[in-house]
Each structure stands twice: as structure tokens, then as C-alpha cells.
């Protein structure tokens, strides 16, 4: 469903993505690991359509069609979701208002009717229960004053509400305490089906004990330098990245 | 704008229906207009004519003439942070029926205007009314007006046009007119005092709580607008009233200069909530045309009284407006909540004065400026703690939001403290909408304009929350519309 073909991208004339190839089918979970600064968040942003990057060459296909010319919102309407590594604050806008607006924009784009206030609230309550979130969250300003872990949980809450076809989780685990990690992972697992797919970016094998990936890729210097099954993550946890860096030389 | 047609409220039932059904015709295009217009120019003679045409008592005529004398000695102020070519006061007609173009159907109306109406969610009937399409007024609105009037009457509330008040309630008008804003207060207030043609008058009796938002119900019946409006609102001891002025629909007007005066009197233990949405024609995107809006608004609070001003200002080419509170009585409270949005070539210089005279007086100022395009937006505020203002408190928060790099935001906060136990607190921020905020919203499915509207509404939340519910919803849409085209 998502296919990245020989993607090269730069920012301020600095090449960050250096020929990425990745194919993701429905029902699959792909983990992407790699040292700091290797280009993981850049890849997420480029897939999501951030206009701060120059696409030098290559393509991004969604269900077989190129989305390179699509603005971010249009990609979101197709079912793409990015859980941000650093979610932004929007003062004065409550979590529930934001999610309601987002969900209804997406429904509108699909030609569906907008969801009324009470079914919306009911849906929010259901999803919050799975994620063990307090109801008070709904009336708080989006991400304003949220702890690191609360922000991440809120990202997953939004994902659960929007039910994307393709979700990218950029270091959703960092900042979560041990219990929160389990809860959030359960939330993700509850959404897994053969009608969607996930990219899980993480530094720690621990998350992958909960969200078991079908594939693990290692990103280094803007390139996927190694791919394997879930055992690759275990090996990385033991050995670090040095041996991979050496292999590259 | 909604309330300008409140003339009929206290008139007889038959007259109500008459006025409601014939209002547009009466003030629109009938041939009577010509004979009802005074030639341009200003002189004692013109003022006498105005007074005569309005069938005013002698004391009113004298009052106007007195104001004219004061005005003649004054100079047009130029301290505000705005620049414009000054109006030629001898080239203005000070008494004329408002000319409204009359159309036969909506097809003839400017499609741009209709698009805006649609975005604001204004009904077809109302679209016709606002754009001056001939129509039959639905019976519904007549019956609403009648019920409304009956309720007010039972409570002893007076709500009528200023002209009518001068005739029917001279003792109240004589006693209070010009007591909060004297004729000599400033150039435009003096001019208004001399030539005002109409406006609203409201009196809430002792201990009465006005059961509805005044003016909401009359949206449907509004017609012409005044160039020099005069409003006087008196809340007697222990009473409460919430008053709405303005309209979110864009207002076009042939008159370039608007100089209104609004006086509020809050007696002991009373409360007045005064909300305004101002959306006069701001000029086109090249800065051509647009209304000059020079308004003087002030209220006085007696013991334990409270006045709160809430305003959403999005229109006019030049705005000059400082709704203020004189906190005379001990324990009185003044509040000012403002959103001022400027785009293209608009200029706004707005803010408030909180004059703390009594002890334990409190004031709150929340000002949210939004500048886009090449516009300039200034906050100007004065907080003065007088020598008797023991333990007085003020909190001011003045935020500016900039969109793009060709606009300007300025703040001019003045603080004077003459009592050592008084305290003021001032916070100010200037921010830009972050690219990362817009990207975040886009990632969740919002287009950039929806994203900006959302972020701006969040930024203005503390002010919008002060507005009555339905007004707030329209004001939110209005902010979004006013910013259209301001993102690259
Ligand atoms: N505006 C910019 N100008 C120059 N370099 C940039 C810019 N933005 C990002 N980079 C660089 O791009 C590289 C990739 O950054 P990216 O955020 O994608 O890394 P990452 O793999 O997500 O790292 P981490 O694991 O720390 O989150 C980094 O070296 C970063 O400094
Ligand atoms: Mg990263």
C-alpha cells in the first residue's frame, strides 16, 4: 500500500535521504531503527508531505499512485497518520475540539457526513478507555503543559480516533513510563488489522516486545542498510550499531 | 448593526408591524429621501435644522449647539498610530436618510458578498435583508418582536431609539446624556454630540435582571445604519443587562466617517455586559475605500457595580476606539476583552482606559491583536490608580499575533499609580503562527486555512468565551473569513 522508491531528499542543500526503498503491504508492521540523526524523522516528514524538504529524486506511492504532489492534508485524507516525535502545542484549542475538527475534515474529504457531538463523544470515551486516559484530557488545551508521556499517549489517542490506513509512529515510546508503554502498545495492537499497516520508529527493542514487527530495517546516513525480521532488533540491542557502520565502510 | 432597528420596540403594536414590514422601503429608495436630506456642510444653522427635523425640544437643540461651539475650538487629534487623509467636515451631509440599494433578487447582488454570507451560515432570508433585496418579512419575526416587547414592558425596561427617548423620557436623557462622555471629551465626541441623528437608549429599573440579550432578536429587522450614533445605557441599582451591538455580516456603507458615542451608567450593585462585533467595510485588498471608525465608548461604575466590554473588531479601514471604565465606586469592577484583527491595509488603534478611583476596585484587560497583510494593529491602554484607590488591582494581558512579515503590531501600555497599596500586573507577548503548528494540523487533515482559523480561534479563546454563545460561533467564522488569503 505504501511504496517508497529510491527516494532522495535534502533540506537547505544538505542531502538527508539517500536513496530509500521500502515497500509496505496491508497488515504489516515495519520497525525502523537507526542512530540519532540518521534520517528517521526526516523520512516520516517527507512521507507526510512536509514542504520544508526538497525531493531530489524518487517517488512515494500510496495504493500505487504517486502522492508527491499532494499537500499534507490530502495525504491525511488518504489515510496517512504521523504520530510526531515532538507533538506541537496549540493553545486555546481543546483536545476534543481538535480531534472533532480533524475527524470531520477527513470525513468531509471522503464525502461522508460529519459525526455529531454525541456519537463523537461516545467514540472518544471508548478509545480513551482502551488507552486508560482520564476524561479530563478532552477539555485540556492541545498538548499545552502535557508531560512528554501524555503528549505521546495523546498522539495514539488521535490515531485511534482517525483509524488511519497507514500510521507512522515516530519514537512514540520515548517518554513513556513502563506501564504507559504497555498501555500504548496494547492500544496500537488493538488497531492492527489486515486493512492497515504501521511503521514503528524506535531506539529500543523493548517496544517491539509488545508491538511485534514483521520486518526490522536499519536506517543509516539516509539509507536502509539492513533489513531483517524481529531478531534483528534483538541483535541491535545487544551489539549496537558499530558493526553495521563497519559493514558500510 | 443588528440593533439599529430597535425603534419599533417600544412603539405600539400596530406600528411595530408597520415599521417591520415597511422599514426597507421607508428608508430605502422612496422619493421622499431628497426632501429629507440636508445639504452638506456644518454650521449652527444645519444643527438647528437637524434638531427641527427630529422635532426635538429646545433643551436638546441648545445642547447640540453648545457641543458645536466646543467642537469648533478643537483640533482633530493625531496621536493615534494611524495615518489617513482627514475627512472634509464641510463635505459631509449630516442629516440624510441612509441610501440602500434595492435589488429584486439575490442574483443581482455582488457574488463575493453572497459567498461571505454563506460562509457565515446566514440564512437566505437574512441574506436578502442584509444585501437589500426586496422581501416580505416573515410573520415569525413580527411575533417574536411583539413577545419581546411585552416581556420588556412587564419588567419596566425601556429599550428604544434615542430620538424616541428624547421625546418620551426627557428626564432620564437630560439627567444622564453627556455625563460619562462630556461634549468636550474629544474631537469626535464633540462632533457626535452636535450632529448625532439617532442611536439606542436603554434603561433597566432598580433590581431588574433583563431576561434576554438585548438586540439579538432584532437581527432580522435591522435596516439603515447611522453615521453618528449615540447610545445611552443606564442600569439602575442592582440590575443586570447584556447588550449586543454589531453584526458579523460585512457592512457596506456609503458613509466613510463613523463617529459613534456610547455611554454606560452602572449604578450601585448593577452589571452591564456590552458586546460588539464590528465588521464595517475594511476597504479592498489594495487599501481603497473603507470606513473610518472613530468611536468613544465609556462607562461609569458606582459602588460594587461591574461593566465588561467585549469586542471583536475585524472591519473598517481605520479604527480608533477605547472602550473605558471609570471605577468610581468602591469594589467596582471593569473588564475589557478585545480581539482586533487587521488585514491588507487596515489600521487599528484600540485599547482601553481603566480609571480606578474607588478602593478595592478591580480591572482586567485581555487584548488579542492579530495582524496580517500590510496592516497595522496597535494596543493603547491606560491603567490609572488614583490616590483613593486603596488595594485596587489590575491585570493586563496584551498579546499580538503576526502573520507574515509586512504587518506591524504595537503596544502602548500606560500605567499610573498614585496609591501605594494598588497593584498592577502587565503581561505581553508577540508571536507568530508556527509552521510546525500548521503542518501538525495539516497532517491531521486540515487545509492551511482551516489550520490558521483553528489556531487563531484558540489564541482568541479567552475573549470569544465572553461572548454570548451564538455570537461567539459567528465571530469564530468571521475571524477565519477575515484572514482568508493572508496565507501564502
Ligand atoms: N533544517 C535543517 N538543516 C540542516 N540539517 C538538518 C535540518 N533538519 C534536520 N537536519 C539534519 O538531518 C539529519 C536527520 O535528522 P532526523 O531528525 O531525520 O534524524 P533522526 O533519525 O530522526 O534522529 P533521532 O533519532 O535523534 O530522532 C540530522 O543530522 C539533522 O541535523
Ligand atoms: Mg527523529
PDB file of C-alpha atoms and ligand atoms in Angstrom, chain A residues 11-12 14 16 34-43 53 85-86 170-171 203 219, ligand 1:
ATOM      1  CA  UNK A  11      16.999  20.316   3.368  1.00  0.00           C
ATOM      2  CA  UNK A  12      18.939  23.558   2.959  1.00  0.00           C
ATOM      3  CA  UNK A  14      22.056  19.138   2.712  1.00  0.00           C
ATOM      4  CA  UNK A  16      19.471  13.714   4.279  1.00  0.00           C
ATOM      5  CA  UNK A  34      18.975   3.658  13.423  1.00  0.00           C
ATOM      6  CA  UNK A  35      21.358   6.008  15.177  1.00  0.00           C
ATOM      7  CA  UNK A  36      20.486   9.621  16.028  1.00  0.00           C
ATOM      8  CA  UNK A  37      20.479  11.862  13.005  1.00  0.00           C
ATOM      9  CA  UNK A  38      20.265   9.014  10.520  1.00  0.00           C
ATOM     10  CA  UNK A  39      17.121  10.489   8.911  1.00  0.00           C
ATOM     11  CA  UNK A  40      14.189   8.645  10.527  1.00  0.00           C
ATOM     12  CA  UNK A  41      12.121  11.737  11.363  1.00  0.00           C
ATOM     13  CA  UNK A  42      13.065  13.258   8.032  1.00  0.00           C
ATOM     14  CA  UNK A  43      11.662  10.205   6.277  1.00  0.00           C
ATOM     15  CA  UNK A  53      12.256  19.367   2.166  1.00  0.00           C
ATOM     16  CA  UNK A  85       8.294  12.671  17.790  1.00  0.00           C
ATOM     17  CA  UNK A  86       7.680  16.169  19.155  1.00  0.00           C
ATOM     18  CA  UNK A 170       8.000   8.305  15.375  1.00  0.00           C
ATOM     19  CA  UNK A 171       9.549   7.349  18.716  1.00  0.00           C
ATOM     20  CA  UNK A 203      15.517   3.116  19.523  1.00  0.00           C
ATOM     21  CA  UNK A 219      18.495   3.398   8.648  1.00  0.00           C
TER      22      UNK A 219
HETATM   23  N1  LIG C   1      16.887  22.379   8.748  1.00  0.00           N
HETATM   24  C1  LIG C   1      17.948  21.545   8.742  1.00  0.00           C
HETATM   25  N2  LIG C   1      19.120  21.976   8.264  1.00  0.00           N
HETATM   26  C2  LIG C   1      20.184  21.167   8.269  1.00  0.00           C
HETATM   27  N3  LIG C   1      20.155  19.903   8.729  1.00  0.00           N
HETATM   28  C3  LIG C   1      19.006  19.430   9.208  1.00  0.00           C
HETATM   29  C4  LIG C   1      17.843  20.213   9.228  1.00  0.00           C
HETATM   30  N4  LIG C   1      16.842  19.461   9.760  1.00  0.00           N
HETATM   31  C5  LIG C   1      17.380  18.256  10.040  1.00  0.00           C
HETATM   32  N5  LIG C   1      18.683  18.228   9.715  1.00  0.00           N
HETATM   33  C6  LIG C   1      19.627  17.117   9.886  1.00  0.00           C
HETATM   34  O1  LIG C   1      19.126  15.953   9.272  1.00  0.00           O
HETATM   35  C7  LIG C   1      19.638  14.804   9.912  1.00  0.00           C
HETATM   36  C8  LIG C   1      18.491  13.803  10.140  1.00  0.00           C
HETATM   37  O2  LIG C   1      17.617  14.286  11.147  1.00  0.00           O
HETATM   38  P1  LIG C   1      16.397  13.424  11.659  1.00  0.00           P
HETATM   39  O3  LIG C   1      15.632  14.270  12.593  1.00  0.00           O
HETATM   40  O4  LIG C   1      15.683  12.864  10.491  1.00  0.00           O
HETATM   41  O5  LIG C   1      17.127  12.259  12.438  1.00  0.00           O
HETATM   42  P2  LIG C   1      16.508  11.049  13.276  1.00  0.00           P
HETATM   43  O6  LIG C   1      16.992   9.832  12.639  1.00  0.00           O
HETATM   44  O7  LIG C   1      15.059  11.215  13.428  1.00  0.00           O
HETATM   45  O8  LIG C   1      17.236  11.246  14.658  1.00  0.00           O
HETATM   46  P3  LIG C   1      16.740  10.940  16.186  1.00  0.00           P
HETATM   47  O9  LIG C   1      16.931   9.505  16.414  1.00  0.00           O
HETATM   48  O10 LIG C   1      17.673  11.747  17.020  1.00  0.00           O
HETATM   49  O11 LIG C   1      15.332  11.400  16.278  1.00  0.00           O
HETATM   50  C9  LIG C   1      20.290  15.295  11.193  1.00  0.00           C
HETATM   51  O12 LIG C   1      21.675  15.290  11.005  1.00  0.00           O
HETATM   52  C10 LIG C   1      19.799  16.710  11.338  1.00  0.00           C
HETATM   53  O13 LIG C   1      20.721  17.541  11.992  1.00  0.00           O
END
